[in-house]
Amino acid sequence: MFIINCPYCGEREQSEFKAGGEAHIVRPKQPTELSDDEWAEYLFMRKNIKGIQLERWVHIHGCRKWFNMVRDTSNDQIHAVYKMGEKPPIK
Amino acid sequence: MKNKYSIFSLIKNAFTNHENWQRAWRDPEPKKEYDAVIIGGGGHGLATAYYLAKKHQMNNIAVVEKGWIGGGNTGRNTTIIRSNYLWDASAGLYDHALKLWEGLSQELNYNVMFSQRGVMNLAHNLQDVRDLKRRTHANRLNGIDAVWLSTNQVKKFCPIINTSQDIRYPVLGGTLQKRAGTARHDAVAWGYARGADEMGVDIIQNCEVKGIKRVGNKIEGLETTKGFIKTKKVGVVAAGHSSVIADMAGLRLPLESKPLQALVSEPVKPIIDTVVMSNAVHAYVSQSDKGELVIGAGTDDYVSYSQKGSHEIVEGTLQAILELYPIFSRMRMLRQWGGIVDICPDASPIISKTSIEGLYFNCGWGTGGFKATPGSGDLFAHTIANNEPHKLNAAFNINRFVSGDLVDEHGAAAVAH
Amino acid sequence: MLKYTTSINDTKIFDNLKIFETSPIMKLIVRGKSREFISSVGKSLNILLPNEPNTSSSGANVTALWLSPDEWIIYANEINSDDSNSYIIESELINKISNTGLGAITDVTDQFVMLNLTGEKIYDLFMKGSPFNFNEFKKKKGAVTQTIINKIDVIIHNKNDAEVNLFVRRSFSNHLWSWLNDSARFI
Amino acid sequence: MSDNLRTSASKFIDQTTRVSFKFDGKTYFGFKGDTLASALLANNVHLVGRSFKYHRPRGIMTSGSEEPNAIIQINKNSSVTEPNVRATEVEIYDGLEASSQNCWPSVNFDIGGINNILSPLLPAGFYYKTFMWPASFWEKYEYFIRKSAGLGQSPTEPDPDIYDHNYVHCDVLIIGGGISGIMAAKISAENNFKTLLLEEKPNLGGTTIYQKNDYFKINDQYSSEWLEKEIDQIKNLKNLEIKTRTSVAAYHGYNYLLARENLTDHLPIEKKQNTIRQRLLKIRAKKVITATGSIERPLIFDNNDRPGIMLSSAIKKYADFYGVACGKENVLFTNNDTAYETAISLNNKGVKVNAIVDIREENKSDLTNEINNAGIKIYNSYTVINTKGYKKINKITIMKLSKDGKTVTDSKVDIKCDCLGVSGGWTPAVHLFTQSGGKLKFDDNDNIFIPNKYPSDQLSIGSCNGNLELEDIISNINVSLKNFLKIDKTNFEKLKINSSKSISKRNIWLLPSNKTVSKTKAFVDFQNDATAKDIKLALREGFRSIEHVKRYTTTGMGTDQGKLGNMNALGIISDTSNVKMSDLGTTTFRPPYTPLTFGTIVGRNVGEFFDTFRKTPMHDWHVQYKAKFENVGQWKRAWYYPKGNESMHDAVQRESKAAREGAGILDASTLGKIDIQGSDASEFLNRVYTNAWSKLAVGKCRYGLMLNEDGMVYDDGVTTRLSENHYIMTTTTGGAANVLGKLEDYLQTEWPELDVYLTSVTDHYATASVCGPNSKKIISKIIPNLDLSDESFPHMSFKNAKIGNIKCRVMRISFTGEQSYEINIQANYGKSLWEKCMEAGNEFNITPYGTETMHLLRAEKGFIIVGQDTDATLTPIDLQMDWIVSKKKYDFIGKRSLYRSDTIRDDRKQLVGILTDDPNEVLEEGAQIVADTSKKPVEMLGHITSSYFSPNLNKSIALGVVKGGKNMMGQKLFVPMKDKIINVKIADPVFLDKENKRLNA
């Protein structure tokens, strides 16, 4: 079980959080203008990286805020967390 | 066959103190070129190679495995085999596999210990009842031997289940597929490996793929830790690592790789002689030939390749086990482990050509791939050999995620264990 | 007239531990972001809304707990009568905040059951079902945390040495209550 | 067999308290402080079990949790009996009952012993090679395989004991209370770290605490005496908590560890009642110090498994700690000095040591002289080639080793013995370290794997770190702890230490004998009967990887998880296949370190606490009026209210009629309620619902349908505009939490620019829904001053109201098709409101109805239930709800997916009404629908989603999804059941009051 440093509440146990998958997949502003392929890319296709991944988490049993995380999926080491809308810390 | 297995060969070899058994498979260095290369030496990959050689006369082929064969999900799963799926496409796929299981030990001359001890799926709320009845009706019409059981029939078939109606999520009934059961996971990989090797397939272990060479839209070969291997056809059966391989070819897949855990108890004398699954409370249990209770837990909600999951998942599963089997409270967990499962949004697999000529993917089996091993291998071999899907895996193409024609076992029936 | 029926309405006493429900206690969720919002709430309640995470601030009539950067729960320090559910503070805030578009005010008086726990054994009890690290929390008067106890969401306010107020959603309160009592047998 | 081998008094054993216990039905006596193993040995009982495969007689081999043989069943009682318990860990108490396992009829005469004779036919993996003919026979073979496999018996009754959990957060966790752990604990605690010290055994001090040997001294005292003083001191340190009988089971990432605290297993039966048996500690430590010690290795030679063959260190512990001699004629067989310590201990107690067989050519150490002085013969450069004695060893045969150690020479020498102590060196217990993700390196000098890379803030000290000698242990602790705890000095820097050094070394993994390996039975994994020849066979057959060999031979897969066997297996593999140990690597050590009771893992989360339940404010009323309940998510919802011994069907028919003819009342408090405020609230609703909201007037209600981004129906409910910028949304009962989560997600991550606040008020309101022709009259009695005229309070509108002083909200909305009012009031007034409604409705025969009747009533009107009529594969178009999908809106969640090539197809499954030709035939929900039953496999067009007998229409009705159903109105189809085929036809899904007269009546 990880220890996650919620950008708002500080270090908490993983059981207070929920994972939300790959980060920085922006919802298309004009979905109707996308082809089926482009829409499928947004909807289903994922990098599913082995290694350093940027992903979304929410402090569901705490402040209910979504935030982003830099995590190495090969060993589960968390390198950083950052708020929604912020740029990922260079790493 | 160079050394056929039987009671007689055992007796014969006993006289020479078993010093004359030959290798089950060779340990060759890769050739310069193959007609096809399978990436991934798990059950599905080895079965694919076996059927390519057996049914499609492609003998100049290789299986490359970055570790040791059968070391991935093949050797880590809870070995449940069943075909009582809801949708026609799934039923067709999994029952094709089940039929192959029924003759597999003889086909391979290797005892995979396929044990048709039956699989029960329990219902714990009214919607479960609707969903499971819906499935049994569909199964019946698809010629699959699943039947609905009342709570009393459940109790009769597996007396140690707590069917009291006062518990938190009482058992309201269930389904039973008698032809379903379990098999010895390692034996499946080893049996297919031995069979494929016999027909000339090179099984190359400790050989990791580092890159995929393509010219234009055509596959040219693979960069591996044992050098470059030239080939025009590559079948990827890399389970949790599918996305990693896809990335080498510049593809993205609709997959997420998540930790799935399982555990076994200490071995005891026979106490439960069937397989019981409960999606609602997340408990899957059977007893191995060795006497261990084999228990499947759920997946974590985050992507991970660490082969470790969180303890809370295991705890939750054992809570459910004790809710249904209070008598197991004093049993002890002997071993717990994790695997990496690649999950599709619709919880159905992909057995498909790709946009790249000569590149084929077999992935997305999620938590339920073992049961499909022979069928998956057979159909993937067909797809690779003919560059066209078999009618049984046509529905499991990658394009369904674009067109929207999903095979949503997930939406229709919880988790596809 | 309508009878007032609380969810727990019981008091349990163990060695070094006492638990009971305090009611009726007015509770409001206050949402907003702007500085203007903060000061306006502050004026109406004459307390400073705590902006430091996991803290609280207390005034003459109400206590405010930090829940998130734009969310606080405010609860009355004294119980109010049970034959009315109109609160001056609420209407005051609705005028000053909701109606001016500065933020949102929501009455959650019965959304949450407030349990009061006193005694040396409070944290031994929590340890049985909460992954939260109370080592520092218990030393910090006024500290606030949202976490889980036996899989149920709770808000915990360190009111005083060996005294906390615990907020739990009403529909979960009976289950939490019986779990707390069962656990208390073993501390 | 009853002769007493208790040799000397031991202060660790309370010889004044006799404890009586039963083993295999026979009564024995031991003392307080004995383990079952020590007590049995004191009674000269070695034979305690039979091996897994060959059923060979096996005796006690070790003194700890690594025991592979002495695996026994505890207790007869079917609810508390426990299989596979290690006799070496059980502390005896009065009334303890234990028995041998895996033998029949008895451990002394076991039919299964036949397998030993058949063993030539049972090499590694034999079962993969046979039992294949005839194919159909596998189940029969398997039946017998299963019967002979397995060890003990599972309980067959529920466990009466209580288990518990505790979360623990500390600065420094120290695992292991041996000399290293104790020193570390003192240093840590005295430097103000909140420290927790865990020891799996009942006492602290490890092996040092009974070390009384002139060649191991600290500050000129016996190391044991010195350590005792240290232990007394640390017991009073305020920062230090010490737990014994507590074994760490798992070491996960981020220093998260699980430990099992054993509280009652050692207590007499009467003291075990109504208290916690075991507690699982969930420990989060800032720093972890692993001091788990090391495990002695057996030596691998022919017939090395007989009862009476034990680890040399175990013999020493039984003598020094328990005051028990394991034999009267002892021989030690070793490749290192520790066996000499054992010999000295035995000799000092006057226990006869016949000889020491040492594979080393020579041995220069202080201990050697001591042995010589004692006149004990040492056979240097000799090895044991065979042993005799079926149920107890009585003789060994030794031969001289060749220079290269590959063969034996000269003549055989027989040595008589009833106990053989073996020592193949020491294996650091790195299990927890590797579980945590730590990487090992191989030390060729001592032939051990030791910690190399730490994955988290942790440290290994003592012999688990490869420091096998007292002096190294202490000096290493001084150095490493300073830097680990960032302190400048430790308490132990000026100790005076004398410790005998073991200089000469010789290691032979598989000892040669005068027979070829394939003719020997040299056991590597004792419990699973895996022998050296099995390993060689596996390699011969091409199983190269260590994991392959493990799985093929089952080495290391017994209940001891290879604690004794794995290193020797690796060594043999390395020698046979000429791969360096360092390249070979180890198998993965998986949690738990020692088997962990299911009950302990689950704690008190059983029965009532298995899962949370949620209750509405009216719950107690429903109980009082005998409602049957349905689980909906975590909620307990009233399902129906049987009167007297009314059946469910009759109750539901009665409730349904009453609701349409008089009045009905439903507890709708479980529906999710989300308070939505902010200047962009309307825009927000436009984006999350398929229909348009901007134009909804204040005071009006509207039904909304929510999709997933994939276009499939996700949730539905009525949302009311309370004021310009204030809405209240209702969701399905099961969907509430997910909907709020999903909305917050979009708000925070996709549309942060929107000024909208969401707050759950599900629990704040109790909701009573009164419906039926008399509903208006009833409401007017409860709220007299509320204008209920259709003009001012039409269907789909809302009013604030007061009942006495209590504010409430009244919505005129209907899920039944009847005129219907929903009163939302603060939860604590809910029960009273409900009672008021019952009272006011009494004259109109108001009837409380549950979820089942609700489902029936809405089905009569063709209203869907998300999750029952939908299954995440249906779009609103499929549901024939095109009317609710705004064509004008630019975008909403899921819109784009509705226009994919397969989602716009016309032949998708669509929701339709279904009527049976026989109006009394009620279809089964889930039954499939077909057009043509002749061709196989039958093509399924869809299935029945909802089905009821409607008392108001006096016929059966059903909803279902059918391929292309919307263009098949009136078409005849079939529902094939197991035993019959039911004729049906497609109908309009609205069966009752299509014109909605009743709503406004």
PDB file of C-alpha atoms in Angstrom, chain B residues 5-7 10-11 14 17-19 21-25 27 68-69 75-76 87-88 105-106 109-111 113-117 126-127 130 133-134 137-138 140-142 147 168-170 184-187 190 205 265-271 281 287-290 295 308 311-312 315 318-320 322-323 326-337 402-405 408 411-412, chain D residues 52 79-80 82-85 102 120 123 127-132 135 138-139 142 146-152 155-156 159 161 163 165 256 258 277 282 435 518 528 537 540-545 547-548 551-552 557 559 561 590-592 595-599 601-602 605 610-613 630-631 634 636 639 867-868 871-872 900-902 909 924-928 940 943 976-978:
ATOM      1  CA  TYR B   5       5.057 -40.526 -22.028  1.00  0.00           C
ATOM      2  CA  SER B   6       3.050 -43.371 -20.504  1.00  0.00           C
ATOM      3  CA  ILE B   7       3.018 -45.680 -17.507  1.00  0.00           C
ATOM      4  CA  LEU B  10       7.864 -44.699 -16.647  1.00  0.00           C
ATOM      5  CA  ILE B  11       8.399 -48.364 -15.768  1.00  0.00           C
ATOM      6  CA  ALA B  14      12.633 -46.847 -13.649  1.00  0.00           C
ATOM      7  CA  ASN B  17      16.905 -44.925 -12.593  1.00  0.00           C
ATOM      8  CA  HIS B  18      15.322 -42.331 -14.899  1.00  0.00           C
ATOM      9  CA  GLU B  19      18.721 -41.374 -16.286  1.00  0.00           C
ATOM     10  CA  TRP B  21      14.733 -39.291 -20.155  1.00  0.00           C
ATOM     11  CA  GLN B  22      15.344 -36.878 -23.019  1.00  0.00           C
ATOM     12  CA  ARG B  23      14.897 -33.118 -22.856  1.00  0.00           C
ATOM     13  CA  ALA B  24      11.268 -31.986 -22.969  1.00  0.00           C
ATOM     14  CA  TRP B  25      12.410 -29.232 -25.353  1.00  0.00           C
ATOM     15  CA  ASP B  27      17.428 -24.797 -25.831  1.00  0.00           C
ATOM     16  CA  TRP B  68      11.340 -18.581 -18.718  1.00  0.00           C
ATOM     17  CA  ILE B  69       8.355 -20.171 -20.423  1.00  0.00           C
ATOM     18  CA  GLY B  75       2.016 -19.877 -13.884  1.00  0.00           C
ATOM     19  CA  ARG B  76       0.250 -17.347 -11.662  1.00  0.00           C
ATOM     20  CA  TRP B  87     -22.490 -13.024 -25.650  1.00  0.00           C
ATOM     21  CA  ASP B  88     -22.447 -15.342 -28.662  1.00  0.00           C
ATOM     22  CA  SER B 105      -3.677 -34.306 -22.401  1.00  0.00           C
ATOM     23  CA  GLN B 106      -3.919 -36.925 -25.171  1.00  0.00           C
ATOM     24  CA  ASN B 109       0.806 -36.639 -24.623  1.00  0.00           C
ATOM     25  CA  TYR B 110       1.282 -34.545 -21.491  1.00  0.00           C
ATOM     26  CA  ASN B 111      -1.074 -34.711 -18.530  1.00  0.00           C
ATOM     27  CA  MET B 113      -4.776 -32.588 -15.396  1.00  0.00           C
ATOM     28  CA  PHE B 114      -7.878 -30.991 -16.848  1.00  0.00           C
ATOM     29  CA  SER B 115     -10.407 -31.716 -14.159  1.00  0.00           C
ATOM     30  CA  GLN B 116     -14.065 -31.167 -15.042  1.00  0.00           C
ATOM     31  CA  ARG B 117     -15.167 -30.708 -11.447  1.00  0.00           C
ATOM     32  CA  LEU B 126     -31.760  -9.684  -7.369  1.00  0.00           C
ATOM     33  CA  GLN B 127     -29.819  -8.180 -10.271  1.00  0.00           C
ATOM     34  CA  ARG B 130     -31.424 -11.697 -13.456  1.00  0.00           C
ATOM     35  CA  LYS B 133     -30.394 -16.459 -15.433  1.00  0.00           C
ATOM     36  CA  ARG B 134     -29.969 -14.427 -18.595  1.00  0.00           C
ATOM     37  CA  HIS B 137     -30.652 -19.066 -21.024  1.00  0.00           C
ATOM     38  CA  ALA B 138     -28.149 -17.757 -23.564  1.00  0.00           C
ATOM     39  CA  ARG B 140     -28.459 -23.221 -23.262  1.00  0.00           C
ATOM     40  CA  LEU B 141     -29.348 -21.827 -26.683  1.00  0.00           C
ATOM     41  CA  ASN B 142     -25.646 -21.741 -27.570  1.00  0.00           C
ATOM     42  CA  VAL B 147     -27.890 -24.598 -15.591  1.00  0.00           C
ATOM     43  CA  ARG B 168     -25.005  -9.794   4.646  1.00  0.00           C
ATOM     44  CA  TYR B 169     -25.247 -10.938   1.024  1.00  0.00           C
ATOM     45  CA  PRO B 170     -27.144 -14.233   1.140  1.00  0.00           C
ATOM     46  CA  ARG B 184      -2.487 -27.770 -13.991  1.00  0.00           C
ATOM     47  CA  HIS B 185      -1.185 -24.435 -15.253  1.00  0.00           C
ATOM     48  CA  ASP B 186       2.531 -25.251 -15.613  1.00  0.00           C
ATOM     49  CA  ALA B 187       1.742 -28.463 -17.470  1.00  0.00           C
ATOM     50  CA  TRP B 190       5.278 -27.323 -20.761  1.00  0.00           C
ATOM     51  CA  GLN B 205      14.184 -18.294 -23.460  1.00  0.00           C
ATOM     52  CA  SER B 265      -3.641 -22.023   1.684  1.00  0.00           C
ATOM     53  CA  GLU B 266      -1.613 -24.795   3.261  1.00  0.00           C
ATOM     54  CA  PRO B 267      -2.532 -28.179   1.784  1.00  0.00           C
ATOM     55  CA  VAL B 268      -5.333 -30.136   3.480  1.00  0.00           C
ATOM     56  CA  LYS B 269      -7.251 -33.301   2.682  1.00  0.00           C
ATOM     57  CA  PRO B 270     -10.129 -32.856   0.160  1.00  0.00           C
ATOM     58  CA  ILE B 271     -12.729 -30.398   1.518  1.00  0.00           C
ATOM     59  CA  VAL B 281     -18.525 -10.421  -3.096  1.00  0.00           C
ATOM     60  CA  GLN B 287      -8.807 -26.942  -4.207  1.00  0.00           C
ATOM     61  CA  SER B 288      -5.725 -28.108  -6.056  1.00  0.00           C
ATOM     62  CA  ASP B 289      -4.693 -31.735  -6.448  1.00  0.00           C
ATOM     63  CA  LYS B 290      -1.986 -30.991  -3.892  1.00  0.00           C
ATOM     64  CA  ILE B 295      -8.116 -18.359  -4.101  1.00  0.00           C
ATOM     65  CA  LYS B 308       2.763  -6.617  -6.502  1.00  0.00           C
ATOM     66  CA  HIS B 311      -2.762  -6.133   0.799  1.00  0.00           C
ATOM     67  CA  GLU B 312      -6.224  -4.598   1.102  1.00  0.00           C
ATOM     68  CA  GLU B 315      -7.898  -8.888   2.817  1.00  0.00           C
ATOM     69  CA  LEU B 318     -10.554 -13.391   2.357  1.00  0.00           C
ATOM     70  CA  GLN B 319     -13.380 -11.494   4.069  1.00  0.00           C
ATOM     71  CA  ALA B 320     -15.665 -12.735   1.319  1.00  0.00           C
ATOM     72  CA  LEU B 322     -14.980 -16.385   5.326  1.00  0.00           C
ATOM     73  CA  GLU B 323     -18.443 -14.935   4.725  1.00  0.00           C
ATOM     74  CA  PRO B 326     -16.819 -19.706   7.851  1.00  0.00           C
ATOM     75  CA  ILE B 327     -15.111 -23.074   8.343  1.00  0.00           C
ATOM     76  CA  PHE B 328     -11.953 -21.789   6.640  1.00  0.00           C
ATOM     77  CA  SER B 329     -11.209 -19.219   9.338  1.00  0.00           C
ATOM     78  CA  ARG B 330      -8.408 -21.318  10.876  1.00  0.00           C
ATOM     79  CA  MET B 331      -6.882 -22.256   7.531  1.00  0.00           C
ATOM     80  CA  ARG B 332      -3.621 -20.482   6.807  1.00  0.00           C
ATOM     81  CA  MET B 333      -2.376 -18.522   3.814  1.00  0.00           C
ATOM     82  CA  LEU B 334       0.781 -20.227   2.578  1.00  0.00           C
ATOM     83  CA  ARG B 335       1.718 -18.118  -0.417  1.00  0.00           C
ATOM     84  CA  GLN B 336       0.463 -14.940  -2.025  1.00  0.00           C
ATOM     85  CA  TRP B 337       1.562 -13.470  -5.345  1.00  0.00           C
ATOM     86  CA  VAL B 402     -13.452   2.555 -33.203  1.00  0.00           C
ATOM     87  CA  SER B 403     -16.789   1.350 -34.537  1.00  0.00           C
ATOM     88  CA  GLY B 404     -18.307   0.852 -31.084  1.00  0.00           C
ATOM     89  CA  ASP B 405     -19.238  -2.779 -31.558  1.00  0.00           C
ATOM     90  CA  ASP B 408     -19.108  -5.971 -23.279  1.00  0.00           C
ATOM     91  CA  GLY B 411     -21.231  -4.277 -18.518  1.00  0.00           C
ATOM     92  CA  ALA B 412     -23.290  -7.394 -18.913  1.00  0.00           C
TER      93      ALA B 412
ATOM     94  CA  PHE D  52       4.079 -35.888   1.731  1.00  0.00           C
ATOM     95  CA  SER D  79     -14.551 -26.045  14.955  1.00  0.00           C
ATOM     96  CA  VAL D  80     -11.131 -25.307  16.478  1.00  0.00           C
ATOM     97  CA  GLU D  82      -6.034 -26.824  13.159  1.00  0.00           C
ATOM     98  CA  PRO D  83      -3.985 -28.577  10.472  1.00  0.00           C
ATOM     99  CA  ASN D  84      -0.285 -28.343   9.658  1.00  0.00           C
ATOM    100  CA  VAL D  85       0.904 -26.793  12.928  1.00  0.00           C
ATOM    101  CA  ASN D 102      -0.880 -37.797   6.508  1.00  0.00           C
ATOM    102  CA  PRO D 120      11.135 -45.791  -8.473  1.00  0.00           C
ATOM    103  CA  PRO D 123      10.176 -39.531  -9.978  1.00  0.00           C
ATOM    104  CA  TYR D 127       2.071 -37.354 -12.951  1.00  0.00           C
ATOM    105  CA  TYR D 128       2.660 -35.255 -16.081  1.00  0.00           C
ATOM    106  CA  LYS D 129       3.775 -38.406 -17.855  1.00  0.00           C
ATOM    107  CA  THR D 130       0.945 -40.764 -17.012  1.00  0.00           C
ATOM    108  CA  PHE D 131      -2.703 -41.134 -15.903  1.00  0.00           C
ATOM    109  CA  MET D 132      -3.636 -40.168 -19.478  1.00  0.00           C
ATOM    110  CA  ALA D 135      -8.856 -40.246 -21.292  1.00  0.00           C
ATOM    111  CA  TRP D 138      -8.455 -38.860 -15.159  1.00  0.00           C
ATOM    112  CA  GLU D 139     -11.241 -37.954 -12.698  1.00  0.00           C
ATOM    113  CA  GLU D 142      -7.420 -37.722  -9.543  1.00  0.00           C
ATOM    114  CA  ARG D 146      -6.301 -35.978  -3.985  1.00  0.00           C
ATOM    115  CA  LYS D 147      -7.023 -38.401  -1.173  1.00  0.00           C
ATOM    116  CA  SER D 148      -3.344 -39.173  -0.703  1.00  0.00           C
ATOM    117  CA  ALA D 149      -2.268 -35.545  -1.087  1.00  0.00           C
ATOM    118  CA  GLY D 150      -3.011 -32.797   1.407  1.00  0.00           C
ATOM    119  CA  LEU D 151      -1.614 -32.895   4.920  1.00  0.00           C
ATOM    120  CA  GLY D 152      -3.999 -32.204   7.805  1.00  0.00           C
ATOM    121  CA  PRO D 155     -12.048 -27.615  10.333  1.00  0.00           C
ATOM    122  CA  THR D 156     -15.643 -28.427   9.424  1.00  0.00           C
ATOM    123  CA  ASP D 159     -14.394 -20.766  14.093  1.00  0.00           C
ATOM    124  CA  ASP D 161     -12.498 -17.349  18.048  1.00  0.00           C
ATOM    125  CA  TYR D 163      -9.458 -11.917  15.570  1.00  0.00           C
ATOM    126  CA  HIS D 165      -6.589  -5.582  13.679  1.00  0.00           C
ATOM    127  CA  TYR D 256       4.204  -1.317   5.168  1.00  0.00           C
ATOM    128  CA  LEU D 258       2.004  -7.065   8.488  1.00  0.00           C
ATOM    129  CA  ARG D 277      -6.890 -15.082  19.651  1.00  0.00           C
ATOM    130  CA  LYS D 282      -0.674  -3.230  10.064  1.00  0.00           C
ATOM    131  CA  GLN D 435       9.727  -9.356  -0.103  1.00  0.00           C
ATOM    132  CA  SER D 518      20.103 -41.684  -9.067  1.00  0.00           C
ATOM    133  CA  ASN D 528       7.720 -32.495  -0.284  1.00  0.00           C
ATOM    134  CA  LEU D 537      16.266 -35.268 -13.496  1.00  0.00           C
ATOM    135  CA  ARG D 540      18.252 -33.402 -17.582  1.00  0.00           C
ATOM    136  CA  GLU D 541      14.770 -32.882 -18.998  1.00  0.00           C
ATOM    137  CA  GLY D 542      15.555 -29.287 -19.882  1.00  0.00           C
ATOM    138  CA  PHE D 543      14.062 -27.415 -16.955  1.00  0.00           C
ATOM    139  CA  ARG D 544      16.810 -24.824 -16.690  1.00  0.00           C
ATOM    140  CA  SER D 545      15.390 -21.890 -14.800  1.00  0.00           C
ATOM    141  CA  GLU D 547      11.691 -21.493 -11.077  1.00  0.00           C
ATOM    142  CA  HIS D 548      11.171 -24.381 -13.502  1.00  0.00           C
ATOM    143  CA  ARG D 551       7.824 -26.140  -9.949  1.00  0.00           C
ATOM    144  CA  TYR D 552       8.762 -29.429 -11.611  1.00  0.00           C
ATOM    145  CA  MET D 557       6.784 -25.461  -2.133  1.00  0.00           C
ATOM    146  CA  THR D 559       4.579 -25.314   4.216  1.00  0.00           C
ATOM    147  CA  GLN D 561       8.438 -22.565   1.778  1.00  0.00           C
ATOM    148  CA  ARG D 590       6.619 -14.636  -1.338  1.00  0.00           C
ATOM    149  CA  PRO D 591       4.599 -13.437   1.618  1.00  0.00           C
ATOM    150  CA  PRO D 592       3.796 -14.572   4.196  1.00  0.00           C
ATOM    151  CA  PRO D 595       1.653 -19.161   7.098  1.00  0.00           C
ATOM    152  CA  LEU D 596      -0.942 -16.641   8.244  1.00  0.00           C
ATOM    153  CA  THR D 597      -4.388 -17.589   9.544  1.00  0.00           C
ATOM    154  CA  PHE D 598      -7.259 -16.408   7.310  1.00  0.00           C
ATOM    155  CA  GLY D 599      -9.148 -15.285  10.407  1.00  0.00           C
ATOM    156  CA  ILE D 601      -6.122 -11.415   7.983  1.00  0.00           C
ATOM    157  CA  VAL D 602      -9.853 -10.755   8.110  1.00  0.00           C
ATOM    158  CA  ASN D 605     -14.716  -7.886   9.473  1.00  0.00           C
ATOM    159  CA  PHE D 610     -18.384  -8.045   6.626  1.00  0.00           C
ATOM    160  CA  ASP D 611     -19.681  -5.011   4.777  1.00  0.00           C
ATOM    161  CA  THR D 612     -21.163  -1.669   5.736  1.00  0.00           C
ATOM    162  CA  PHE D 613     -24.941  -1.355   5.672  1.00  0.00           C
ATOM    163  CA  GLU D 630     -33.536  -6.030  -0.376  1.00  0.00           C
ATOM    164  CA  ASN D 631     -29.818  -5.176  -0.645  1.00  0.00           C
ATOM    165  CA  GLN D 634     -24.979  -1.030   0.690  1.00  0.00           C
ATOM    166  CA  LYS D 636     -31.170  -1.977   3.123  1.00  0.00           C
ATOM    167  CA  TRP D 639     -38.691  -4.888  -0.603  1.00  0.00           C
ATOM    168  CA  GLY D 867     -29.120  -1.401 -14.383  1.00  0.00           C
ATOM    169  CA  GLN D 868     -32.131  -3.684 -14.843  1.00  0.00           C
ATOM    170  CA  ASP D 871     -26.592  -3.098 -18.947  1.00  0.00           C
ATOM    171  CA  ALA D 872     -23.992  -0.570 -20.127  1.00  0.00           C
ATOM    172  CA  ARG D 900     -20.040   5.860 -34.333  1.00  0.00           C
ATOM    173  CA  SER D 901     -20.595   3.494 -37.250  1.00  0.00           C
ATOM    174  CA  ASP D 902     -21.895   0.696 -35.019  1.00  0.00           C
ATOM    175  CA  LYS D 909     -31.047  -4.122 -29.618  1.00  0.00           C
ATOM    176  CA  GLU D 924     -38.751 -15.144 -16.595  1.00  0.00           C
ATOM    177  CA  GLU D 925     -36.486 -12.117 -16.379  1.00  0.00           C
ATOM    178  CA  GLY D 926     -33.349 -12.942 -18.309  1.00  0.00           C
ATOM    179  CA  ALA D 927     -35.112 -15.329 -20.687  1.00  0.00           C
ATOM    180  CA  GLN D 928     -33.926 -15.012 -24.305  1.00  0.00           C
ATOM    181  CA  MET D 940     -30.891 -14.758 -30.009  1.00  0.00           C
ATOM    182  CA  HIS D 943     -33.805 -10.909 -23.688  1.00  0.00           C
ATOM    183  CA  PRO D 976     -37.611 -20.702 -25.561  1.00  0.00           C
ATOM    184  CA  MET D 977     -37.465 -22.126 -22.039  1.00  0.00           C
ATOM    185  CA  LYS D 978     -35.848 -25.388 -20.973  1.00  0.00           C
TER     186      LYS D 978
END
